[in-house]
PDB file of C-alpha atoms in Angstrom:
ATOM      1  CA  MET A  13      16.349 -45.628 -50.098  1.00  0.00           C
ATOM      2  CA  GLN A  14      17.362 -44.815 -46.544  1.00  0.00           C
ATOM      3  CA  GLN A  15      17.652 -47.725 -44.149  1.00  0.00           C
ATOM      4  CA  THR A  16      16.916 -47.162 -40.465  1.00  0.00           C
ATOM      5  CA  PHE A  17      18.017 -49.189 -37.478  1.00  0.00           C
ATOM      6  CA  THR A  18      16.598 -49.548 -33.989  1.00  0.00           C
ATOM      7  CA  ILE A  19      19.122 -49.128 -31.176  1.00  0.00           C
ATOM      8  CA  GLY A  20      18.742 -51.213 -28.021  1.00  0.00           C
ATOM      9  CA  THR A  21      20.590 -51.271 -24.707  1.00  0.00           C
ATOM     10  CA  PHE A  22      20.640 -54.055 -22.124  1.00  0.00           C
ATOM     11  CA  GLY A  23      22.417 -54.460 -18.808  1.00  0.00           C
ATOM     12  CA  ILE A  24      24.118 -57.584 -17.542  1.00  0.00           C
ATOM     13  CA  ILE A  25      23.980 -57.418 -13.760  1.00  0.00           C
ATOM     14  CA  THR A  26      25.432 -60.078 -11.484  1.00  0.00           C
ATOM     15  CA  ASN A  27      25.219 -60.466  -7.719  1.00  0.00           C
ATOM     16  CA  GLU A  28      27.839 -61.656  -5.208  1.00  0.00           C
ATOM     17  CA  GLN A  29      27.249 -65.281  -6.262  1.00  0.00           C
ATOM     18  CA  ASN A  30      27.829 -64.295  -9.914  1.00  0.00           C
ATOM     19  CA  HIS A  31      24.172 -64.983 -10.775  1.00  0.00           C
ATOM     20  CA  VAL A  32      22.637 -62.867 -13.548  1.00  0.00           C
ATOM     21  CA  LEU A  33      19.548 -60.671 -13.109  1.00  0.00           C
ATOM     22  CA  LEU A  34      16.585 -61.379 -15.406  1.00  0.00           C
ATOM     23  CA  CYS A  35      13.089 -59.900 -15.712  1.00  0.00           C
ATOM     24  CA  LEU A  36       9.981 -61.890 -16.637  1.00  0.00           C
ATOM     25  CA  ARG A  37       8.060 -59.659 -19.017  1.00  0.00           C
ATOM     26  CA  THR A  38       4.385 -58.918 -18.451  1.00  0.00           C
ATOM     27  CA  ASP A  39       3.536 -58.838 -22.168  1.00  0.00           C
ATOM     28  CA  CYS A  40       4.780 -62.374 -22.809  1.00  0.00           C
ATOM     29  CA  ASN A  41       6.073 -65.316 -20.825  1.00  0.00           C
ATOM     30  CA  TYR A  42       9.767 -64.666 -21.545  1.00  0.00           C
ATOM     31  CA  TRP A  43      12.700 -63.670 -19.388  1.00  0.00           C
ATOM     32  CA  ASN A  44      15.145 -61.044 -20.586  1.00  0.00           C
ATOM     33  CA  LEU A  45      17.967 -58.821 -19.430  1.00  0.00           C
ATOM     34  CA  PRO A  46      16.772 -55.406 -18.235  1.00  0.00           C
ATOM     35  CA  GLY A  47      16.886 -52.833 -20.999  1.00  0.00           C
ATOM     36  CA  GLY A  48      15.118 -51.667 -24.102  1.00  0.00           C
ATOM     37  CA  GLY A  49      15.056 -49.389 -27.100  1.00  0.00           C
ATOM     38  CA  LEU A  50      17.004 -46.148 -27.178  1.00  0.00           C
ATOM     39  CA  GLU A  51      15.225 -42.800 -27.320  1.00  0.00           C
ATOM     40  CA  LYS A  52      16.565 -39.625 -28.880  1.00  0.00           C
ATOM     41  CA  TRP A  53      19.023 -37.437 -27.003  1.00  0.00           C
ATOM     42  CA  GLU A  54      20.359 -40.102 -24.675  1.00  0.00           C
ATOM     43  CA  SER A  55      23.522 -42.107 -24.930  1.00  0.00           C
ATOM     44  CA  PRO A  56      23.263 -45.907 -24.780  1.00  0.00           C
ATOM     45  CA  SER A  57      24.922 -45.926 -21.340  1.00  0.00           C
ATOM     46  CA  GLN A  58      22.484 -43.315 -19.970  1.00  0.00           C
ATOM     47  CA  TRP A  59      19.557 -45.210 -21.429  1.00  0.00           C
ATOM     48  CA  VAL A  60      20.469 -48.580 -19.934  1.00  0.00           C
ATOM     49  CA  ILE A  61      20.691 -47.019 -16.460  1.00  0.00           C
ATOM     50  CA  ARG A  62      17.216 -45.540 -16.867  1.00  0.00           C
ATOM     51  CA  GLU A  63      15.777 -48.798 -18.241  1.00  0.00           C
ATOM     52  CA  ILE A  64      17.225 -50.801 -15.343  1.00  0.00           C
ATOM     53  CA  LYS A  65      15.584 -48.391 -12.881  1.00  0.00           C
ATOM     54  CA  GLU A  66      12.224 -48.486 -14.700  1.00  0.00           C
ATOM     55  CA  GLU A  67      12.154 -52.271 -15.072  1.00  0.00           C
ATOM     56  CA  THR A  68      13.610 -53.353 -11.721  1.00  0.00           C
ATOM     57  CA  GLY A  69      13.534 -50.448  -9.239  1.00  0.00           C
ATOM     58  CA  LEU A  70      17.313 -50.764  -8.886  1.00  0.00           C
ATOM     59  CA  ASP A  71      19.864 -47.981  -9.284  1.00  0.00           C
ATOM     60  CA  ALA A  72      22.784 -49.069 -11.423  1.00  0.00           C
ATOM     61  CA  GLU A  73      25.980 -47.776 -12.911  1.00  0.00           C
ATOM     62  CA  VAL A  74      27.710 -48.892 -16.074  1.00  0.00           C
ATOM     63  CA  MET A  75      31.011 -50.651 -15.473  1.00  0.00           C
ATOM     64  CA  LYS A  76      31.935 -51.220 -19.111  1.00  0.00           C
ATOM     65  CA  LEU A  77      30.664 -51.938 -22.575  1.00  0.00           C
ATOM     66  CA  HIS A  78      30.464 -55.688 -22.968  1.00  0.00           C
ATOM     67  CA  GLY A  79      29.225 -56.133 -26.510  1.00  0.00           C
ATOM     68  CA  ILE A  80      27.703 -54.675 -29.631  1.00  0.00           C
ATOM     69  CA  TYR A  81      25.280 -57.024 -31.334  1.00  0.00           C
ATOM     70  CA  SER A  82      23.639 -56.542 -34.700  1.00  0.00           C
ATOM     71  CA  LYS A  83      20.426 -58.294 -35.615  1.00  0.00           C
ATOM     72  CA  LEU A  84      20.226 -57.726 -39.339  1.00  0.00           C
ATOM     73  CA  HIS A  85      16.938 -59.626 -39.713  1.00  0.00           C
ATOM     74  CA  LYS A  86      15.380 -56.880 -37.561  1.00  0.00           C
ATOM     75  CA  ASN A  87      17.585 -53.894 -38.529  1.00  0.00           C
ATOM     76  CA  GLU A  88      18.636 -53.633 -34.906  1.00  0.00           C
ATOM     77  CA  ILE A  89      21.876 -52.829 -33.101  1.00  0.00           C
ATOM     78  CA  VAL A  90      22.128 -53.633 -29.386  1.00  0.00           C
ATOM     79  CA  PHE A  91      24.659 -52.412 -26.836  1.00  0.00           C
ATOM     80  CA  SER A  92      25.252 -54.797 -23.945  1.00  0.00           C
ATOM     81  CA  PHE A  93      26.729 -53.263 -20.792  1.00  0.00           C
ATOM     82  CA  GLU A  94      28.133 -54.813 -17.654  1.00  0.00           C
ATOM     83  CA  CYS A  95      26.430 -52.931 -14.820  1.00  0.00           C
ATOM     84  CA  ARG A  96      26.451 -53.045 -11.053  1.00  0.00           C
ATOM     85  CA  ILE A  97      23.757 -52.185  -8.544  1.00  0.00           C
ATOM     86  CA  ILE A  98      24.420 -49.138  -6.362  1.00  0.00           C
ATOM     87  CA  GLY A  99      21.022 -48.811  -4.637  1.00  0.00           C
ATOM     88  CA  GLY A 100      17.277 -49.228  -4.822  1.00  0.00           C
ATOM     89  CA  GLU A 101      15.127 -52.288  -4.221  1.00  0.00           C
ATOM     90  CA  ILE A 102      13.717 -54.857  -6.621  1.00  0.00           C
ATOM     91  CA  THR A 103      10.199 -53.684  -7.447  1.00  0.00           C
ATOM     92  CA  LEU A 104       7.717 -55.425  -9.728  1.00  0.00           C
ATOM     93  CA  ASN A 105       5.979 -53.125 -12.193  1.00  0.00           C
ATOM     94  CA  LYS A 106       3.954 -52.983 -15.421  1.00  0.00           C
ATOM     95  CA  GLU A 107       6.926 -54.287 -17.444  1.00  0.00           C
ATOM     96  CA  ALA A 108       8.195 -57.062 -15.149  1.00  0.00           C
ATOM     97  CA  ARG A 109       6.037 -59.549 -13.257  1.00  0.00           C
ATOM     98  CA  ASP A 110       9.054 -61.307 -11.739  1.00  0.00           C
ATOM     99  CA  ILE A 111      12.680 -60.279 -11.263  1.00  0.00           C
ATOM    100  CA  ARG A 112      15.290 -62.804 -10.135  1.00  0.00           C
ATOM    101  CA  TYR A 113      18.946 -63.725 -10.189  1.00  0.00           C
ATOM    102  CA  PHE A 114      19.840 -67.011 -11.902  1.00  0.00           C
ATOM    103  CA  PRO A 115      23.085 -69.021 -12.032  1.00  0.00           C
ATOM    104  CA  SER A 116      24.460 -68.903 -15.579  1.00  0.00           C
ATOM    105  CA  HIS A 117      23.903 -72.658 -15.960  1.00  0.00           C
ATOM    106  CA  GLU A 118      20.235 -72.388 -14.857  1.00  0.00           C
ATOM    107  CA  ILE A 119      18.882 -69.715 -17.195  1.00  0.00           C
ATOM    108  CA  PRO A 120      15.167 -70.474 -17.763  1.00  0.00           C
ATOM    109  CA  GLU A 121      14.253 -72.103 -21.076  1.00  0.00           C
ATOM    110  CA  ASN A 122      11.750 -69.327 -21.729  1.00  0.00           C
ATOM    111  CA  THR A 123      14.483 -66.682 -21.984  1.00  0.00           C
ATOM    112  CA  PHE A 124      14.872 -64.875 -25.296  1.00  0.00           C
ATOM    113  CA  TRP A 125      17.485 -66.727 -27.388  1.00  0.00           C
ATOM    114  CA  ASN A 126      19.505 -63.576 -28.084  1.00  0.00           C
ATOM    115  CA  HIS A 127      19.704 -62.748 -24.366  1.00  0.00           C
ATOM    116  CA  ILE A 128      20.896 -66.293 -23.617  1.00  0.00           C
ATOM    117  CA  GLU A 129      23.642 -65.779 -26.198  1.00  0.00           C
ATOM    118  CA  ARG A 130      24.677 -62.446 -24.625  1.00  0.00           C
ATOM    119  CA  ILE A 131      24.770 -63.997 -21.146  1.00  0.00           C
ATOM    120  CA  LYS A 132      26.907 -66.871 -22.444  1.00  0.00           C
ATOM    121  CA  ASP A 133      29.252 -64.401 -24.162  1.00  0.00           C
ATOM    122  CA  PHE A 134      29.528 -62.403 -20.945  1.00  0.00           C
ATOM    123  CA  PHE A 135      30.601 -65.364 -18.817  1.00  0.00           C
ATOM    124  CA  GLU A 136      32.958 -66.764 -21.467  1.00  0.00           C
ATOM    125  CA  ASN A 137      34.558 -63.454 -22.541  1.00  0.00           C
ATOM    126  CA  GLN A 138      34.584 -61.104 -19.553  1.00  0.00           C
ATOM    127  CA  ASN A 139      37.764 -59.326 -20.642  1.00  0.00           C
ATOM    128  CA  GLU A 140      36.697 -58.678 -24.224  1.00  0.00           C
ATOM    129  CA  VAL A 141      34.210 -56.459 -26.004  1.00  0.00           C
ATOM    130  CA  ILE A 142      32.080 -58.705 -28.203  1.00  0.00           C
ATOM    131  CA  LEU A 143      31.192 -57.625 -31.742  1.00  0.00           C
ATOM    132  CA  LYS A 144      28.701 -60.089 -33.141  1.00  0.00           C
ATOM    133  CA  THR A 145      25.852 -60.515 -35.574  1.00  0.00           C
ATOM    134  CA  GLN A 146      23.075 -62.474 -33.908  1.00  0.00           C
ATOM    135  CA  ILE A 147      21.228 -64.798 -36.245  1.00  0.00           C
ATOM    136  CA  LYS A 148      18.186 -66.667 -34.996  1.00  0.00           C
ATOM    137  CA  ARG A 149      18.713 -70.363 -35.486  1.00  0.00           C
ATOM    138  CA  SER A 150      15.994 -72.970 -35.775  1.00  0.00           C
ATOM    139  CA  VAL A 151      15.740 -75.422 -32.933  1.00  0.00           C
ATOM    140  CA  ILE A 152      16.209 -79.012 -34.119  1.00  0.00           C
ATOM    141  CA  LYS A 153      14.442 -81.632 -32.029  1.00  0.00           C
TER     142      LYS A 153
END
């Protein structure tokens, strides 16, 4: 039996104040890093640049690979890239109803857990490429 995986790419973009860019999705009330699923015939770095443009209106370039995350419970592998803005203007669209920069210590509670983990990894390990399996943990109250 052949097992298939979904490939995802997401960009971590910071501004001059070192705040991280997040998009509030239109299909749910959650913030996430700009990015998405990979299509055929594009490299992960090409795809993240296109996704950033589609979701934010911003032109970006990839600075470096930051992490490779596997989500085995979803048969998914995600590439996380550090990117920088080189042009364009923030534009709301059918995928993002709000787009904002947040300080790393003020990430909204309604941000996808796996994106919070990637943001934390980025700020704690800027000189390393992260290789990690992301496992959703239950919240204990």
